[in-house]
mmCIF file with all atom_site columns, C-alpha atoms in Angstrom:
data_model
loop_
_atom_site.group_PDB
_atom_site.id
_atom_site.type_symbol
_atom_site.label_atom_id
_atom_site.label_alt_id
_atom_site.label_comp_id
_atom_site.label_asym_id
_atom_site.label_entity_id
_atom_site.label_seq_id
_atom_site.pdbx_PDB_ins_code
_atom_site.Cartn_x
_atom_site.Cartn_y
_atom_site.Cartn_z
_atom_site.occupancy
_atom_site.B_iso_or_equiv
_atom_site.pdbx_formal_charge
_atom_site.auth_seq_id
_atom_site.auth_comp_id
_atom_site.auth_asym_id
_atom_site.auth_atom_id
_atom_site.pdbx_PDB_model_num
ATOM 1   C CA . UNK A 1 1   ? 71.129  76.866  112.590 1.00 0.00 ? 1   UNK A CA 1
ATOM 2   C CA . UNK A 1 2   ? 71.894  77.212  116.265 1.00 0.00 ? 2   UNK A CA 1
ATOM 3   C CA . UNK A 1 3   ? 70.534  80.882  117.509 1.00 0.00 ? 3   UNK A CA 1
ATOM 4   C CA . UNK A 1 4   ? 73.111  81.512  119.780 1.00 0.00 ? 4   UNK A CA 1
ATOM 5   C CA . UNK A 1 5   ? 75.975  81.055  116.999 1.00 0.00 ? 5   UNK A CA 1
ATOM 6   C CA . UNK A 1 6   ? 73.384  83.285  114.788 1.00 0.00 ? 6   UNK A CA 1
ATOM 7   C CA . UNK A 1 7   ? 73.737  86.102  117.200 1.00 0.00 ? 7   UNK A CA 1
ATOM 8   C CA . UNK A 1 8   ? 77.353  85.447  117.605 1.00 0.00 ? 8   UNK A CA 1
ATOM 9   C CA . UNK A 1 9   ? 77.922  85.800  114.157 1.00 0.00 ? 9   UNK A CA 1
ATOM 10  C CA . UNK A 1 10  ? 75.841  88.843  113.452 1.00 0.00 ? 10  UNK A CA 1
ATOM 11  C CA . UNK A 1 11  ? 78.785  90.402  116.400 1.00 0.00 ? 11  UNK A CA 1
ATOM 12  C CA . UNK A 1 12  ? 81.312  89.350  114.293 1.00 0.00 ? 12  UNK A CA 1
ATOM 13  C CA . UNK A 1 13  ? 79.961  90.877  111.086 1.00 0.00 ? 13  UNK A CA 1
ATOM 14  C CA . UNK A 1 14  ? 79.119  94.163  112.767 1.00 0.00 ? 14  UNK A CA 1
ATOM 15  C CA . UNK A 1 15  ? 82.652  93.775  114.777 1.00 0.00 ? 15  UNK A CA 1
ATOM 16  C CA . UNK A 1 16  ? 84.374  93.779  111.384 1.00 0.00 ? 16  UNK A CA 1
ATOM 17  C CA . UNK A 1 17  ? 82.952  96.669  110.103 1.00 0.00 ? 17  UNK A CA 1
ATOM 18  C CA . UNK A 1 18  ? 80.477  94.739  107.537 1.00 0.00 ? 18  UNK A CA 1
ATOM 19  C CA . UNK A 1 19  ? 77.858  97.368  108.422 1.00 0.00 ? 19  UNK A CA 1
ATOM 20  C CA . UNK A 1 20  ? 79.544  99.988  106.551 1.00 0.00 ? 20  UNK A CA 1
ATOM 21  C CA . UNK A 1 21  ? 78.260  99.668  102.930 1.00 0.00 ? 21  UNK A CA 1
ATOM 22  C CA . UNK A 1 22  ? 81.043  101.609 101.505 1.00 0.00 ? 22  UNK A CA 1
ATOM 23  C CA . UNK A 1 23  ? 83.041  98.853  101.863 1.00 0.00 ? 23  UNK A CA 1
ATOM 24  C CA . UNK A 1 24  ? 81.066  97.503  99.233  1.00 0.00 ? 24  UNK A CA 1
ATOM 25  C CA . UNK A 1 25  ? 82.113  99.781  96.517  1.00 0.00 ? 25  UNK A CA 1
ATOM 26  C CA . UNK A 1 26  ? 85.171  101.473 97.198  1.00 0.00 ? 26  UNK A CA 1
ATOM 27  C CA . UNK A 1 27  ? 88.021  102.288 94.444  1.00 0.00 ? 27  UNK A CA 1
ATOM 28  C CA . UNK A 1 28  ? 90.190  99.598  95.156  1.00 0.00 ? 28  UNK A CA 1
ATOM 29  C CA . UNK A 1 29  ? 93.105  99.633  93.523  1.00 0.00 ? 29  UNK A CA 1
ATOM 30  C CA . UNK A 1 30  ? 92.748  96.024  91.418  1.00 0.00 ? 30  UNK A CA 1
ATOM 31  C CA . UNK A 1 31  ? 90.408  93.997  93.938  1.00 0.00 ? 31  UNK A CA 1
ATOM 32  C CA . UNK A 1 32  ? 90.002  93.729  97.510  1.00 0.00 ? 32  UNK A CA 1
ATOM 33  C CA . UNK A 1 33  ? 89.816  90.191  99.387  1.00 0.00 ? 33  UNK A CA 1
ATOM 34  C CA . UNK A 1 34  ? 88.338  91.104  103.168 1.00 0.00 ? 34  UNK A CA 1
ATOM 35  C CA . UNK A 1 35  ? 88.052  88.234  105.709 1.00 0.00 ? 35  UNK A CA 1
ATOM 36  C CA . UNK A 1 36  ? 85.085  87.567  107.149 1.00 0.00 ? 36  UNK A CA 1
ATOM 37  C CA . UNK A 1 37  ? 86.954  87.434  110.644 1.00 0.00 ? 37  UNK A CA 1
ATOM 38  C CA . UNK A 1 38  ? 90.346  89.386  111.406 1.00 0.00 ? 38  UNK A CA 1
ATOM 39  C CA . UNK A 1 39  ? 91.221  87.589  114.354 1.00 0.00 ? 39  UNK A CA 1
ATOM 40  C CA . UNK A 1 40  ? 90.992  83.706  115.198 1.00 0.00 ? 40  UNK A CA 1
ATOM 41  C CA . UNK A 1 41  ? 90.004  84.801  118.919 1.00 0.00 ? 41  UNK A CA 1
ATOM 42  C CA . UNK A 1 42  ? 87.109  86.325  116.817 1.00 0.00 ? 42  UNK A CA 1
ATOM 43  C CA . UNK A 1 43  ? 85.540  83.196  115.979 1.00 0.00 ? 43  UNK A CA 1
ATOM 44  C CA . UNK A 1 44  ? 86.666  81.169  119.131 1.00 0.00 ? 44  UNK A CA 1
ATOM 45  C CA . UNK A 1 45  ? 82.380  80.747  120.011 1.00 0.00 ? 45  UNK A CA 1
ATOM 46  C CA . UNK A 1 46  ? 82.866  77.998  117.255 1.00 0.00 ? 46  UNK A CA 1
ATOM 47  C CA . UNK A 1 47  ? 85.308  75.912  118.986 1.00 0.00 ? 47  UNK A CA 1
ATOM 48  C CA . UNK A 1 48  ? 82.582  73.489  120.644 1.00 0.00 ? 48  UNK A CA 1
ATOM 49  C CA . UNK A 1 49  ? 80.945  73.045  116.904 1.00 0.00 ? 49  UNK A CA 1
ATOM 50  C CA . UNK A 1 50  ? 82.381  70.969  114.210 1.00 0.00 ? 50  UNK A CA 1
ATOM 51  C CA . UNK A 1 51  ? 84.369  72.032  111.390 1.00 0.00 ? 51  UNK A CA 1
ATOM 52  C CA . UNK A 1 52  ? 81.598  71.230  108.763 1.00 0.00 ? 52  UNK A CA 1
ATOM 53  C CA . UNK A 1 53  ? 79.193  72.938  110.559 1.00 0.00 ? 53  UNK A CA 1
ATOM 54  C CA . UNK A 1 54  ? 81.268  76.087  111.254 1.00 0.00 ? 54  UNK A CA 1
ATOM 55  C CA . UNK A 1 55  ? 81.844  76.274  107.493 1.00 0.00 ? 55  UNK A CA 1
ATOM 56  C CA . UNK A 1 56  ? 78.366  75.911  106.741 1.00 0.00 ? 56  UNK A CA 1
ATOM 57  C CA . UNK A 1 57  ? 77.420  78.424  109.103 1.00 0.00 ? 57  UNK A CA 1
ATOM 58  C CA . UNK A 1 58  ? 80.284  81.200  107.908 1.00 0.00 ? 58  UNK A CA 1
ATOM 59  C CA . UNK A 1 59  ? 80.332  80.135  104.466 1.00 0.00 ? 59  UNK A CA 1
ATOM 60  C CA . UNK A 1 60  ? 76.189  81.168  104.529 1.00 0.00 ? 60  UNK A CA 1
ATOM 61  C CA . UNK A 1 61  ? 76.973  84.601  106.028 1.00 0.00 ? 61  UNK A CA 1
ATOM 62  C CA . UNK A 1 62  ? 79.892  85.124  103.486 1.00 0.00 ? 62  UNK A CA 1
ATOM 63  C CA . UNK A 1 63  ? 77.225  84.713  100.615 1.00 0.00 ? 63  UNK A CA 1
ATOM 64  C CA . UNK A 1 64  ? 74.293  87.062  102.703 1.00 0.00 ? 64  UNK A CA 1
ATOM 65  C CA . UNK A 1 65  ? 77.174  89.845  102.819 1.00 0.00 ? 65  UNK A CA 1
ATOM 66  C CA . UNK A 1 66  ? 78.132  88.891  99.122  1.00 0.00 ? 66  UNK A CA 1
ATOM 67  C CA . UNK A 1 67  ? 74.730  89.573  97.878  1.00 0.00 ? 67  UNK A CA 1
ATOM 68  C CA . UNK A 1 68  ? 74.097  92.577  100.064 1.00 0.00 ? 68  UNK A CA 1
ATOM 69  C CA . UNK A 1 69  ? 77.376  94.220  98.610  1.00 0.00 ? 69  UNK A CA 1
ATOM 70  C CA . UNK A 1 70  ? 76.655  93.470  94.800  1.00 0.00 ? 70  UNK A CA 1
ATOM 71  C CA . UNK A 1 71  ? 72.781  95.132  95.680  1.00 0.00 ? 71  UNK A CA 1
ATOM 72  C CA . UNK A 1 72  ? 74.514  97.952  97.688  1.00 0.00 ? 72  UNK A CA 1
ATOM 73  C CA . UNK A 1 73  ? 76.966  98.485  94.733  1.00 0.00 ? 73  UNK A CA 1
ATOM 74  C CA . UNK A 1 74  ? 74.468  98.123  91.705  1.00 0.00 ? 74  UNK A CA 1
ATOM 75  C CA . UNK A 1 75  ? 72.262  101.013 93.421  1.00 0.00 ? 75  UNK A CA 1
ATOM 76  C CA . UNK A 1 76  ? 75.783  103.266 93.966  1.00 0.00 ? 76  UNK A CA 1
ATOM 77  C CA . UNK A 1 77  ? 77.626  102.726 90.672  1.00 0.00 ? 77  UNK A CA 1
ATOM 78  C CA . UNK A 1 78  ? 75.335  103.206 88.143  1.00 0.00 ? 78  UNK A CA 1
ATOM 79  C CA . UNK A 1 79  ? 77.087  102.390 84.960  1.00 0.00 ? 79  UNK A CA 1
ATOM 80  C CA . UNK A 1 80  ? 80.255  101.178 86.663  1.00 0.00 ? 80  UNK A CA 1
ATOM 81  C CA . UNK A 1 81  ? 78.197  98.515  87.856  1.00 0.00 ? 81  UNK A CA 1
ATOM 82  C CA . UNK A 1 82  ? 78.869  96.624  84.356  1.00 0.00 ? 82  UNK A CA 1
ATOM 83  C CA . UNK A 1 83  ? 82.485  96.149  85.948  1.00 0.00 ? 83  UNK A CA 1
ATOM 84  C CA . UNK A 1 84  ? 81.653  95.186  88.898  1.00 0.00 ? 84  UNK A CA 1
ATOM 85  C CA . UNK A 1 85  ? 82.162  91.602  90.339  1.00 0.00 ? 85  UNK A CA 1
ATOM 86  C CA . UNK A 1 86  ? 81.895  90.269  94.062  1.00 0.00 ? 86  UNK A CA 1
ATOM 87  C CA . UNK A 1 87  ? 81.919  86.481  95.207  1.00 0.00 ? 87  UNK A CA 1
ATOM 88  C CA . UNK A 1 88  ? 83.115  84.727  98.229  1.00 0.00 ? 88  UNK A CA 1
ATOM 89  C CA . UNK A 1 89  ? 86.383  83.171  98.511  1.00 0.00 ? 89  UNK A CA 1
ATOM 90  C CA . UNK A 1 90  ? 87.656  80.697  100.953 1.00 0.00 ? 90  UNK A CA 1
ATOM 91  C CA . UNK A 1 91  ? 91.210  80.587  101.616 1.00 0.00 ? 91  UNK A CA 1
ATOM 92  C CA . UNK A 1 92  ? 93.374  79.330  105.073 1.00 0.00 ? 92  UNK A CA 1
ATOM 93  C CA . UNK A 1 93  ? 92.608  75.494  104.064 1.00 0.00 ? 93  UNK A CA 1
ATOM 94  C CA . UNK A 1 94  ? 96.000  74.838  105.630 1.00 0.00 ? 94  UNK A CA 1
ATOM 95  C CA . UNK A 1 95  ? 94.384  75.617  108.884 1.00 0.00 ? 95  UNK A CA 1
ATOM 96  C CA . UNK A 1 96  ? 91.320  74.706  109.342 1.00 0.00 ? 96  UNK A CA 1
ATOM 97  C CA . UNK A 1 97  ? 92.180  71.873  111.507 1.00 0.00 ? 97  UNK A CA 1
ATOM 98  C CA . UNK A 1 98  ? 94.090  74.684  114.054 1.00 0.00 ? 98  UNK A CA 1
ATOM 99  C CA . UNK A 1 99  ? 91.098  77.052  113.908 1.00 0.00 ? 99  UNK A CA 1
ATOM 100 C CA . UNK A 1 100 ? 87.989  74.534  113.001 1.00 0.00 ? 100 UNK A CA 1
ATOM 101 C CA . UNK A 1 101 ? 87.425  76.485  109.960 1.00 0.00 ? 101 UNK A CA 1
ATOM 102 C CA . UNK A 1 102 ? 87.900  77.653  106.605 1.00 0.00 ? 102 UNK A CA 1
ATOM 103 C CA . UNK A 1 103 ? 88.231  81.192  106.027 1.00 0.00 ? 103 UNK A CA 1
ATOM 104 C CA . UNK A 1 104 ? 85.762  83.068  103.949 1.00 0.00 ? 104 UNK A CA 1
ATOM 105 C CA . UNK A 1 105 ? 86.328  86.761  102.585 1.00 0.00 ? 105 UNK A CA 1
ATOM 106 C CA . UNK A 1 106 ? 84.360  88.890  100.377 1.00 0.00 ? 106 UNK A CA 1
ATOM 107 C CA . UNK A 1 107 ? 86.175  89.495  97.324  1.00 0.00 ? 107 UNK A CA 1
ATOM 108 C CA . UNK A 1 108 ? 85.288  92.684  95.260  1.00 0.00 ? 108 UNK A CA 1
ATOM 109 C CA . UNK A 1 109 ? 86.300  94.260  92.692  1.00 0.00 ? 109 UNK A CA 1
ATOM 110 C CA . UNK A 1 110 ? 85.434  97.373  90.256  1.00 0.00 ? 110 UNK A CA 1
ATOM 111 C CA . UNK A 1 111 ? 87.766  96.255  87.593  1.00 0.00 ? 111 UNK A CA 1
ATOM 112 C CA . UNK A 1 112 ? 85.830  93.169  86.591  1.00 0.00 ? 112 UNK A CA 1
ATOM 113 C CA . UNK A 1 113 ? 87.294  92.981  83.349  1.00 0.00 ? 113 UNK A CA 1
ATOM 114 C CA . UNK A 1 114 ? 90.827  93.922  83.571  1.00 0.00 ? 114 UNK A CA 1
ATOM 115 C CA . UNK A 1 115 ? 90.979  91.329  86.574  1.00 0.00 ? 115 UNK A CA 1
ATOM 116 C CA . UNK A 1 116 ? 89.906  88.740  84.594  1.00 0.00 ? 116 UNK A CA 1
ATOM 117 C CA . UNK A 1 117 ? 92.225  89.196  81.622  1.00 0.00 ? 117 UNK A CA 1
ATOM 118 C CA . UNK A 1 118 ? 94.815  87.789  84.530  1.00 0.00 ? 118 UNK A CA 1
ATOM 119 C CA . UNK A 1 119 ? 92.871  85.322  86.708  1.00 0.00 ? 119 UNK A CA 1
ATOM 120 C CA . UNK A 1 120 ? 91.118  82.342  85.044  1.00 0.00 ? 120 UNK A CA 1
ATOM 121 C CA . UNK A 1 121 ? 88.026  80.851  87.123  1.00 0.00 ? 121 UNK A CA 1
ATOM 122 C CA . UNK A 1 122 ? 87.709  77.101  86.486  1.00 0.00 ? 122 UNK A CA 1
ATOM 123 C CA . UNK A 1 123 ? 85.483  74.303  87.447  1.00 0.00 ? 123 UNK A CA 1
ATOM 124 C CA . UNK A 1 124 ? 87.976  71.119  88.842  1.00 0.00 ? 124 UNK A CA 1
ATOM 125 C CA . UNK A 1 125 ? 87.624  68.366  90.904  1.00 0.00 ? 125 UNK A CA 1
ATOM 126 C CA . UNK A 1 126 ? 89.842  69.122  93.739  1.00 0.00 ? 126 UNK A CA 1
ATOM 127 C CA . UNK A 1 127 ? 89.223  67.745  97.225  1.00 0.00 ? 127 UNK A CA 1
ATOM 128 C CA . UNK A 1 128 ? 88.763  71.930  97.996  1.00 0.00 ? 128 UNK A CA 1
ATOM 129 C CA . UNK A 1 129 ? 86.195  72.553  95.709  1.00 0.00 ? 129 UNK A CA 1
ATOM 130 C CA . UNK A 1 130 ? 84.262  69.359  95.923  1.00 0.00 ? 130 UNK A CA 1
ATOM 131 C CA . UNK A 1 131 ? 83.941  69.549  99.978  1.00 0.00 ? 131 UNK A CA 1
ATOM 132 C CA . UNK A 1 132 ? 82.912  73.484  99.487  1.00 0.00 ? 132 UNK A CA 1
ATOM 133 C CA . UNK A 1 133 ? 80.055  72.301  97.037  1.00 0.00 ? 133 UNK A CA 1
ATOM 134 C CA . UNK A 1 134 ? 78.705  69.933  99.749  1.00 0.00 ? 134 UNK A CA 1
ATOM 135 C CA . UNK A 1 135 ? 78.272  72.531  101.736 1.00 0.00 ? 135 UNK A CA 1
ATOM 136 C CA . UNK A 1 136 ? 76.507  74.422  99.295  1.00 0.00 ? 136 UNK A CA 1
ATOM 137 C CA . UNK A 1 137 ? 73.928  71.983  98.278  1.00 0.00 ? 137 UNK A CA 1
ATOM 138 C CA . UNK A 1 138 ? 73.460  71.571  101.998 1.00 0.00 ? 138 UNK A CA 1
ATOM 139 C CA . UNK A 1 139 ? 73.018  75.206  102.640 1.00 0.00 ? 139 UNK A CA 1
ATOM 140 C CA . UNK A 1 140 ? 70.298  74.673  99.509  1.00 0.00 ? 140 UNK A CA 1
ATOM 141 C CA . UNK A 1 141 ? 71.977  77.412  97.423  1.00 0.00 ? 141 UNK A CA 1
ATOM 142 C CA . UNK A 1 142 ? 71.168  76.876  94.215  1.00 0.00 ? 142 UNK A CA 1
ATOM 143 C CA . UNK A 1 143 ? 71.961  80.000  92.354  1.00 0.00 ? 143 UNK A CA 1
ATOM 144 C CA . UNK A 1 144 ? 75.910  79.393  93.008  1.00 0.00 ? 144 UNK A CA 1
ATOM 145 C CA . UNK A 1 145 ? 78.765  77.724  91.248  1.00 0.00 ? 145 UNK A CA 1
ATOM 146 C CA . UNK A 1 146 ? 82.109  76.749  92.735  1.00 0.00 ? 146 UNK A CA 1
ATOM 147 C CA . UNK A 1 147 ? 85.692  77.046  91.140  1.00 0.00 ? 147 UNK A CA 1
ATOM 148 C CA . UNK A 1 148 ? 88.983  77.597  91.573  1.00 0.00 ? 148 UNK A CA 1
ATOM 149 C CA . UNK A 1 149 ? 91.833  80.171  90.102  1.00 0.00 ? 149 UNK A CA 1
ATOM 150 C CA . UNK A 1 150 ? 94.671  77.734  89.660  1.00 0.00 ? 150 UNK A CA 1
ATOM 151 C CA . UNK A 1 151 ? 97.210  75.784  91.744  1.00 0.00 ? 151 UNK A CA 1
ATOM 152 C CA . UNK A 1 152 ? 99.878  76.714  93.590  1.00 0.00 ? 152 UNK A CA 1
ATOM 153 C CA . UNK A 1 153 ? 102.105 73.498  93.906  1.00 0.00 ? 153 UNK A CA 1
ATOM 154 C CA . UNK A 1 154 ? 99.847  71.448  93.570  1.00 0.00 ? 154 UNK A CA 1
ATOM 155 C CA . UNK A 1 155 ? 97.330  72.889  96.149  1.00 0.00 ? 155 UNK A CA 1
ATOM 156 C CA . UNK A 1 156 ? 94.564  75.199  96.085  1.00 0.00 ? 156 UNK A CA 1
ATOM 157 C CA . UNK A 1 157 ? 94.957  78.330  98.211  1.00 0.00 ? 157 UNK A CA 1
ATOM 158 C CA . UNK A 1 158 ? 91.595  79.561  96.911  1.00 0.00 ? 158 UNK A CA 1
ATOM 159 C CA . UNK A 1 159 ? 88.132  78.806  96.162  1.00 0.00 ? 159 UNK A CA 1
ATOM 160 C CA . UNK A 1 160 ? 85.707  80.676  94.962  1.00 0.00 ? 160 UNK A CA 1
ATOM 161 C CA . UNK A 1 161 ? 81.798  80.943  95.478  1.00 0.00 ? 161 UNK A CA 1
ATOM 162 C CA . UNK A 1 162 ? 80.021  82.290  92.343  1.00 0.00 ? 162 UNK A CA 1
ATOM 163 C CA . UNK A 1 163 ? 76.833  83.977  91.715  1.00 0.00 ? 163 UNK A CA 1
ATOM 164 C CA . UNK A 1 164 ? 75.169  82.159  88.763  1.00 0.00 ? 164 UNK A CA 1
ATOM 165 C CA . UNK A 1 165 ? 74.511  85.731  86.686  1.00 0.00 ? 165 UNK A CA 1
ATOM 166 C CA . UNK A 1 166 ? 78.734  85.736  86.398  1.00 0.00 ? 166 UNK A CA 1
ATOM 167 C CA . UNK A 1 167 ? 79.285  82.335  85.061  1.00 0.00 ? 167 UNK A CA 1
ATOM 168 C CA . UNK A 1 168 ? 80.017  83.333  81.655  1.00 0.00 ? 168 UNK A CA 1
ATOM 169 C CA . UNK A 1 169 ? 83.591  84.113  83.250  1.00 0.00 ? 169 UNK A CA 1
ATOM 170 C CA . UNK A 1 170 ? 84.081  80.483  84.749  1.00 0.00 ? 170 UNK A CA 1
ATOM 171 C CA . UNK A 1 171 ? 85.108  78.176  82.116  1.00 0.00 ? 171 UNK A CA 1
ATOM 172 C CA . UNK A 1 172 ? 85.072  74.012  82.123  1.00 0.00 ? 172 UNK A CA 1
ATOM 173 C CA . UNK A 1 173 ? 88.503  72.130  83.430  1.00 0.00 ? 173 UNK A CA 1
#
């Protein structure tokens, strides 16, 4: 990747409040879903990139935090852990031809169990899902699966980026 759009980024993430590990493994009430950027003025040092490569480049800091929070929050919770769940989302597809992006959020949750009970993850074949797994077989991640949650009509507001060790919560179509 380019290294001045590395150090860019590393701004945002720090600019966002990323370096705060609580963040990580607070009590939220049934899940939390926090952008990766608040602001589109935030991420206006991608505007001379293309769209593809801005995802690539945000999606692949979404999954870095991702990790970082499910290590942070495995050595805070202790037993808690076992409910525990954090993935990347991407949501905004509406406008990603206004702001030359997708939007990527960390989405965590300490009520692993009771959230699934009401959210189904699913492998598909939407246009969503398919373009997002491009980019991570591009980004050579191999330890991820993508999904969705469902359709709202008849489009997908979100798609989800899935450790591997969680994919007995993912079913088939």
């Amino acid at each position: 990747m380019n290294k001045i759009l590395d150090v860019k980024i590393k701004k945002l993430i720090l600019k966002e409040g990323f370096d705060n590990d609580d963040l990580f493994y607070a009590e939220y009430e049934t899940f939390e879903e926090i952008p990766l950027f608040s602001r589109w003025k935030n991420i206006n040092f991608l505007k001379n990139t293309s769209i593809d490569e801005n995802n690539k480049l945000l999606i692949s800091n979404a999954i870095s935090l991702a990790e970082h929070a499910d290590e942070v929050a495995c050595n805070k919770l202790g037993l808690d852990y076992l409910d525990y769940f954090c993935c990347v989302t991407l949501t905004k597809w509406d406008s990603v031809d206004e702001i030359k992006c997708i939007t990527p959020n960390i989405y965590i949750t300490r009520r692993r169990k009771w959230l699934f009970s009401h959210v189904t993850l699913r492998k598909s074949s939407t246009k969503e899902e398919l373009i997002t797994t491009g980019y991570i077989k591009e980004l050579g991640l191999k330890n991820y699966k993508v999904c969705i949650s469902g359709l709202l009509d008849g489009n997908v507001n979100r798609v989800y980026i899935v450790n591997d060790k969680f994919n007995c919560i993912i079913r088939d179509k």
